[in-house]
Amino acid sequence: MDESNATCGKRLASIGLENTKANLQAYRTLLVSTPSLGQYISDAILFEETLYQSTIDGRKMVDVLVEQNIVPGIKVDKGLVPLAGSNNESWCQGLDGLAPRSAAYYQQGARFAKWRTVVSIPNGPSELAVKEAAWGLARYAALS
């Protein structure tokens, strides 16, 4: 469920469907409304759009998950960007504005958050990338 529209679009393209809002909604509806899903998973990390999206029959995606005893969560990072001065490595952005976004996500039904950080093994990890990852995770923890 933590899939950007671009990633979902690749899945849709693999079965000959266009990456449209209607197809994304149908795909996500299929996922959250899978019969007995709650017997097999306990939580679901959602992409921001999915947190605010309704199923094709008008129910909130979050509500469909909760009805199956699945705890909805949210991916709060805003993606990877190049880390200047590193060995072609990246760092994760999205700490700016995280506190108010987190409050809004909670109001919408998210009950936990996911933050990612990446450390490149083939290209490093450089000391800078490890420090930036640690600092980023510490700042995330302080805001969460």
Steps between C-alpha positions, in 0.01 A plus 500: 500500500800729549533546126525827315274561204797437272570159658131407485504612136771244423283227655202614296706518181613140552137393451424747221324771702561874493623685808182699568344610829208262439732203442713588803185519711376165367840338564518632856135403562584146392789491746321636807180305443663160452283253696656391832802727447505580871570134578834529323626852565479723807581837347536680170733787412316738268619751246370849584245502218361164613449627855257760366347281228166319499422163347302478178183452709571817703639363828822648637795265437600546865156390619510186285833407658381571855189287443740210437705578814787632287681801648554773238835676490659761276830545316615844611827550315490696176745294300869479432720779368872504420726560800746772402864419573439125519595200290191523274276430803155625601323626808133515586310828508174591672584611853387857427134525595490147638330587830191665345482234226514227766214664690292513182582137420390397850171687453452308174548166678870414477622348828872460427758645265786365291817689419765349280864565463738352248865414540667395176719195534640488142594871502596533864380546753689822536548649846285795392212274392508301825500821707219652294294180536550499877421870533192466280370204699563684829314809375214277381483330840493837678210621282297179515 
